[in-house]
PDB file of C-alpha atoms in Angstrom:
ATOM      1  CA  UNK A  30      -4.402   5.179  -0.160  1.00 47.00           C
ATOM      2  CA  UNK A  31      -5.609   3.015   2.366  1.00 41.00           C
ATOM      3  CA  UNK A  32      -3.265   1.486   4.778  1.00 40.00           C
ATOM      4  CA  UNK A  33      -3.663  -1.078   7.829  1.00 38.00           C
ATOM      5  CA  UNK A  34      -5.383   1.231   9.610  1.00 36.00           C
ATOM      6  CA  UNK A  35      -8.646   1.856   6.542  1.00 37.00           C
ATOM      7  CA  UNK A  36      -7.766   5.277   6.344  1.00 36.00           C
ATOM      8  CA  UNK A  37      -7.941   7.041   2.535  1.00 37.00           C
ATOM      9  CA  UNK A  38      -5.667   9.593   1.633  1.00 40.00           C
ATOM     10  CA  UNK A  39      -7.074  11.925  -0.458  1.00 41.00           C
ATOM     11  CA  UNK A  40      -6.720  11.662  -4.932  1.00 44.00           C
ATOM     12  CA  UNK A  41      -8.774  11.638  -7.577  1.00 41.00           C
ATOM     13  CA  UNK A  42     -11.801  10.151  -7.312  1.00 44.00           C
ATOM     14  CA  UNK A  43     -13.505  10.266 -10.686  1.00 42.00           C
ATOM     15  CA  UNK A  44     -16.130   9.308 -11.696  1.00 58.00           C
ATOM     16  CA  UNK A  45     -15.721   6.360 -13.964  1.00 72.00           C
ATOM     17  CA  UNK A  46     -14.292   3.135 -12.573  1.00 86.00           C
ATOM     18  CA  UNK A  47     -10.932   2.846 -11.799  1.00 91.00           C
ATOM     19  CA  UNK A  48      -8.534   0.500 -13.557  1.00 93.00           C
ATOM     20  CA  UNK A  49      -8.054  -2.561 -11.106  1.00 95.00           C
ATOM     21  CA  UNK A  50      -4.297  -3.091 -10.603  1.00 96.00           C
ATOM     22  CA  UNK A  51      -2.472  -6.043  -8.108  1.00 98.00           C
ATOM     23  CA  UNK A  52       1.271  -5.742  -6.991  1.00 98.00           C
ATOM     24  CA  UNK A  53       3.617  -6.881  -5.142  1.00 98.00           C
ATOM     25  CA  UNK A  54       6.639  -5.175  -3.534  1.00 98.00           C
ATOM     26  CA  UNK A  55       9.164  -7.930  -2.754  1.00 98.00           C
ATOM     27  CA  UNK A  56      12.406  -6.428  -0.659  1.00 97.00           C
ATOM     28  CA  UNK A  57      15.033  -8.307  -0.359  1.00 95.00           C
ATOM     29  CA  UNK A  58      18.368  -7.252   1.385  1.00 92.00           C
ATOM     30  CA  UNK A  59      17.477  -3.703   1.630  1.00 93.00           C
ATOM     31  CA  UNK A  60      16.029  -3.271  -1.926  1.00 95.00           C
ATOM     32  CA  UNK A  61      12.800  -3.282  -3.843  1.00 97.00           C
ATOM     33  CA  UNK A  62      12.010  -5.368  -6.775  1.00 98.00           C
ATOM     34  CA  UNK A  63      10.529  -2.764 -10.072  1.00 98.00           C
ATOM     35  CA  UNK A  64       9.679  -3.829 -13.147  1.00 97.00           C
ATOM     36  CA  UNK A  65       9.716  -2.186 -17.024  1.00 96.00           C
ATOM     37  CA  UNK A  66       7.330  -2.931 -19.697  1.00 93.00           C
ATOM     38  CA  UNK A  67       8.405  -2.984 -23.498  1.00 93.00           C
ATOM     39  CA  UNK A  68       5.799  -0.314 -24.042  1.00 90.00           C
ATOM     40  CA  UNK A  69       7.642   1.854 -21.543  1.00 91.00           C
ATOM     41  CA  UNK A  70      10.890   0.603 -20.906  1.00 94.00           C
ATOM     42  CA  UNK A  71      11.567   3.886 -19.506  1.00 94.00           C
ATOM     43  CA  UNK A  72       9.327   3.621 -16.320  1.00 95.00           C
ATOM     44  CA  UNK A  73       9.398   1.055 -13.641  1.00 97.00           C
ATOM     45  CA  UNK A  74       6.800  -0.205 -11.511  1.00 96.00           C
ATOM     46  CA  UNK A  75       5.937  -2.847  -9.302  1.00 97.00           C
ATOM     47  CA  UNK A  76       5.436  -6.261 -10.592  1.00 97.00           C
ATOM     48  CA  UNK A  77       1.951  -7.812 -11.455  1.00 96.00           C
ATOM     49  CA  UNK A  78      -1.070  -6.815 -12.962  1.00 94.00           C
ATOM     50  CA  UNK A  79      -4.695  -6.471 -13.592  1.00 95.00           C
ATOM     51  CA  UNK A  80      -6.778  -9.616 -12.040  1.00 97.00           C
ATOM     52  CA  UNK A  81      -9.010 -11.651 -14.813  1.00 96.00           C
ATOM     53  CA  UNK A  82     -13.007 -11.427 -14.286  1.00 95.00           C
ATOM     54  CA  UNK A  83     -14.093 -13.673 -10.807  1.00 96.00           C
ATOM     55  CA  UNK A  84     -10.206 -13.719 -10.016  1.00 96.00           C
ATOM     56  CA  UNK A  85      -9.023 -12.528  -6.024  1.00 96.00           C
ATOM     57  CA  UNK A  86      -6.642 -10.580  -5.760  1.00 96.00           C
ATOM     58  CA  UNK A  87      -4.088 -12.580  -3.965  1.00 95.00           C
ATOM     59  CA  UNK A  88      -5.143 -15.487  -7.166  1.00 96.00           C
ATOM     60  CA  UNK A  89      -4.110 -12.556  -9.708  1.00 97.00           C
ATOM     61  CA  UNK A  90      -0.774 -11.796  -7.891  1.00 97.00           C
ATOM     62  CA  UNK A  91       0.180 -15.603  -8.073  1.00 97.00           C
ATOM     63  CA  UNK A  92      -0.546 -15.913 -11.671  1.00 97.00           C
ATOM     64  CA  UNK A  93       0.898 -12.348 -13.088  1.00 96.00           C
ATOM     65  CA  UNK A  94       4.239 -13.115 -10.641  1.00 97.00           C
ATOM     66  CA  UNK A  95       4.284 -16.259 -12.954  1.00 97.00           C
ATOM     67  CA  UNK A  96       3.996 -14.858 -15.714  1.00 95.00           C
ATOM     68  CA  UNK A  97       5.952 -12.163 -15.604  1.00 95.00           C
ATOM     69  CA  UNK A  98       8.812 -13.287 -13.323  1.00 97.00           C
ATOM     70  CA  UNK A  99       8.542 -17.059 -13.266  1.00 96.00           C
ATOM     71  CA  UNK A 100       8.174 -16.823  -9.495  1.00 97.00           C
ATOM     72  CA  UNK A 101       5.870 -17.747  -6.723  1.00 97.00           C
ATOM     73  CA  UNK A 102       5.355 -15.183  -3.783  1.00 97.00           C
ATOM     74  CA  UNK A 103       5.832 -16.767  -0.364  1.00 97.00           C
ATOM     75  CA  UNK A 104       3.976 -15.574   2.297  1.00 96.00           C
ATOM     76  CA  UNK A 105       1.739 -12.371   0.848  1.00 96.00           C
ATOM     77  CA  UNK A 106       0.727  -9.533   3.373  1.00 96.00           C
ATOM     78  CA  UNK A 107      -1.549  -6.859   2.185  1.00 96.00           C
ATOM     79  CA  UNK A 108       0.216  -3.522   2.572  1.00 96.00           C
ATOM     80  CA  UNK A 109      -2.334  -1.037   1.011  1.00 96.00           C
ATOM     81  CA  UNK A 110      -4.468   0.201  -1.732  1.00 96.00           C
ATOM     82  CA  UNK A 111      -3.249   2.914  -3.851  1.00 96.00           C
ATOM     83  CA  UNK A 112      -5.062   5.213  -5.389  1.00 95.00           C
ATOM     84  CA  UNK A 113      -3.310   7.036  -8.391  1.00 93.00           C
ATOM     85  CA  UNK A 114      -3.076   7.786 -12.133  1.00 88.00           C
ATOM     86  CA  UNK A 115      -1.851   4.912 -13.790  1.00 88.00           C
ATOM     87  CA  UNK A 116       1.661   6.416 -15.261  1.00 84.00           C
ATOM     88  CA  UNK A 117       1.278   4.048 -18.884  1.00 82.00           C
ATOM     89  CA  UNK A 118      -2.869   4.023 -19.204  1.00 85.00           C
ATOM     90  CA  UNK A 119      -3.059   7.352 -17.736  1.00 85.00           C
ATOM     91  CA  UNK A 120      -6.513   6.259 -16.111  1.00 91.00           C
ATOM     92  CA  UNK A 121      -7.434   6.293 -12.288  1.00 94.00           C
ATOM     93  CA  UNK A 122      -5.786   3.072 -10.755  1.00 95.00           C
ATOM     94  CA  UNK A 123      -6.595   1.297  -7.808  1.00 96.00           C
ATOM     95  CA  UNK A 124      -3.799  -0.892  -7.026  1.00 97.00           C
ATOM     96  CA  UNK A 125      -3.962  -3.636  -4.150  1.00 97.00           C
ATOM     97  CA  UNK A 126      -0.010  -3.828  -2.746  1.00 98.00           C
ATOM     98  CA  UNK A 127       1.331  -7.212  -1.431  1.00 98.00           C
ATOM     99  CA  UNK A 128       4.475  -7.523   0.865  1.00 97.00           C
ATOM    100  CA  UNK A 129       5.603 -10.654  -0.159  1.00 97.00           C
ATOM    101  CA  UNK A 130       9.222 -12.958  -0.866  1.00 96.00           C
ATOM    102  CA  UNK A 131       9.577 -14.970  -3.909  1.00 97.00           C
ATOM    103  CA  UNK A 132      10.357 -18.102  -4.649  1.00 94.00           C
ATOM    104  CA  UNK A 133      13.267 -18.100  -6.850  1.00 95.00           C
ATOM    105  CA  UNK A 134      15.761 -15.565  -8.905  1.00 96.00           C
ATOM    106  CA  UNK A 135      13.358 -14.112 -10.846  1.00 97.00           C
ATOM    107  CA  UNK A 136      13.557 -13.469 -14.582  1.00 95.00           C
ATOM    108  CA  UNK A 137      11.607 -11.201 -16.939  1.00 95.00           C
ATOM    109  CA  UNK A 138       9.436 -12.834 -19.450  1.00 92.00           C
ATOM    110  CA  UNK A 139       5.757 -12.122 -20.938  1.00 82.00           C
ATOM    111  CA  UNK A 140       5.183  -7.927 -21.852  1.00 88.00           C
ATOM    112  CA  UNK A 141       8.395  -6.990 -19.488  1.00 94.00           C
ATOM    113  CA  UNK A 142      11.425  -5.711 -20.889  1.00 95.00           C
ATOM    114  CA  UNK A 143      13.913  -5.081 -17.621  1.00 96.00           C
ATOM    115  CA  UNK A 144      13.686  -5.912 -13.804  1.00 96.00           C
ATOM    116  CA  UNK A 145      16.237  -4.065 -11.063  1.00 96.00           C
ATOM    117  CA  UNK A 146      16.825  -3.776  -7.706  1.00 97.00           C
ATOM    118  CA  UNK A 147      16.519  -0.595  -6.294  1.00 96.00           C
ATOM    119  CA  UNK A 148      17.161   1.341  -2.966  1.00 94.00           C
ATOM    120  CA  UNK A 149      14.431   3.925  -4.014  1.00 92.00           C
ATOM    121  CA  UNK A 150      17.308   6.869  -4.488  1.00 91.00           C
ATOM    122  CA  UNK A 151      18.688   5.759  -8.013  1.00 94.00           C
ATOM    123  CA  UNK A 152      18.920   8.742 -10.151  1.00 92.00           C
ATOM    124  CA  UNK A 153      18.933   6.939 -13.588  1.00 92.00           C
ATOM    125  CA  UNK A 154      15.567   5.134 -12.663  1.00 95.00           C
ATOM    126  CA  UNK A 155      12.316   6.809 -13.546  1.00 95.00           C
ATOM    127  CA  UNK A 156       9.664   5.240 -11.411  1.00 96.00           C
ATOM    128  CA  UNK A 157       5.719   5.125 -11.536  1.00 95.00           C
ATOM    129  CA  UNK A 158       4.241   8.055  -9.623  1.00 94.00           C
ATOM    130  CA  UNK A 159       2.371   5.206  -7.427  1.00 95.00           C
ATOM    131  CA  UNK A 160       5.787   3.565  -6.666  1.00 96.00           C
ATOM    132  CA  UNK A 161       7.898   6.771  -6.207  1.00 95.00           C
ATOM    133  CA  UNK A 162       5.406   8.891  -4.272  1.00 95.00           C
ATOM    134  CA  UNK A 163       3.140   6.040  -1.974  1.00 96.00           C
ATOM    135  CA  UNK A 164       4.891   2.831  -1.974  1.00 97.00           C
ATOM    136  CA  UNK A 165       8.079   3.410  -1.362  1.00 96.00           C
ATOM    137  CA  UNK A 166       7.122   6.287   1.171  1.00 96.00           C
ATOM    138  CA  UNK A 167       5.110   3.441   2.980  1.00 95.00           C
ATOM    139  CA  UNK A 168       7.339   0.586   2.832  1.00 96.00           C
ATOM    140  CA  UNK A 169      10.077   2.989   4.208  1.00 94.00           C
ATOM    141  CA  UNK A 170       7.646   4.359   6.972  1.00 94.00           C
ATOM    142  CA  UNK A 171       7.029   0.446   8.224  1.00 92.00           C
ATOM    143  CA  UNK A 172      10.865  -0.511   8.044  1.00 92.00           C
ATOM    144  CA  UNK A 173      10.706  -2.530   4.978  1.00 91.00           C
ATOM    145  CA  UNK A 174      13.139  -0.313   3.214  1.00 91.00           C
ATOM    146  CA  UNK A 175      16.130   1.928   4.408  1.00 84.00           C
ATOM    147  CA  UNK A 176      15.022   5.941   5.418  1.00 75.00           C
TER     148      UNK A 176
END
């Protein structure tokens, strides 16, 4: 994972090309913004997705947080990169992380099938290994979310 600093934690570093991945984690009061897909419904992740060819990053997170949510984010910070397993593809990821606030009450459309709020200590929701072991440890560590 590399954080504000450009230091990588150590994963897997295979050898073929990691799956590209944008997110953002959007907090409001005290809680974190996750995601389900209708091919998982089970898991929950952050919201967005994987940037088209020639498309920036930040350009990717506008368009999949329109797509998916029917939101804009306002003000977009890079947090990290994460590098994990990709919990659904089961592939090497490399996901960028946004902080960022949205633009509206957002409401799940496109290939998403629920949306909650979370404090990161729910015991009935089964998050992405990214999610439950990097970003919530990081957003916590920088204040963004309650210890």
């Amino acid at each position: 994972m590399t954080q504000h600093d450009g230091a990588v934690a150590p994963g897997n570093h295979d050898e073929a090309a990691p799956l590209i991945v944008v997110a953002a984690a959007v907090v409001e009061q005290g809680k974190l913004l996750v995601v389900s897909k209708k091919a998982a419904p089970e898991v929950f992740y952050l919201p967005g997705g994987k940037p088209d060819p020639g498309e920036a990053p930040a350009e990717a997170l506008v368009r999949e947080l329109d797509e998916e949510l029917g939101v804009r984010p306002l003000e977009p910070r890079f947090l990290a990169d994460v590098e994990a397993l990709a919990a659904l593809e089961n592939v090497p990821m490399r996901m960028t992380v946004f902080t960022a606030g949205i633009s509206r009450i957002p409401r799940p459309a496109a290939e998403l099938a629920d949306m909650r709020w979370i404090t990161g200590t729910e015991p009935d929701v089964r998050l992405a290994p990214a999610v439950r072991d990097q970003v919530l440890p990081l957003l916590k560590r920088n204040g963004l979310l309650a210890a």
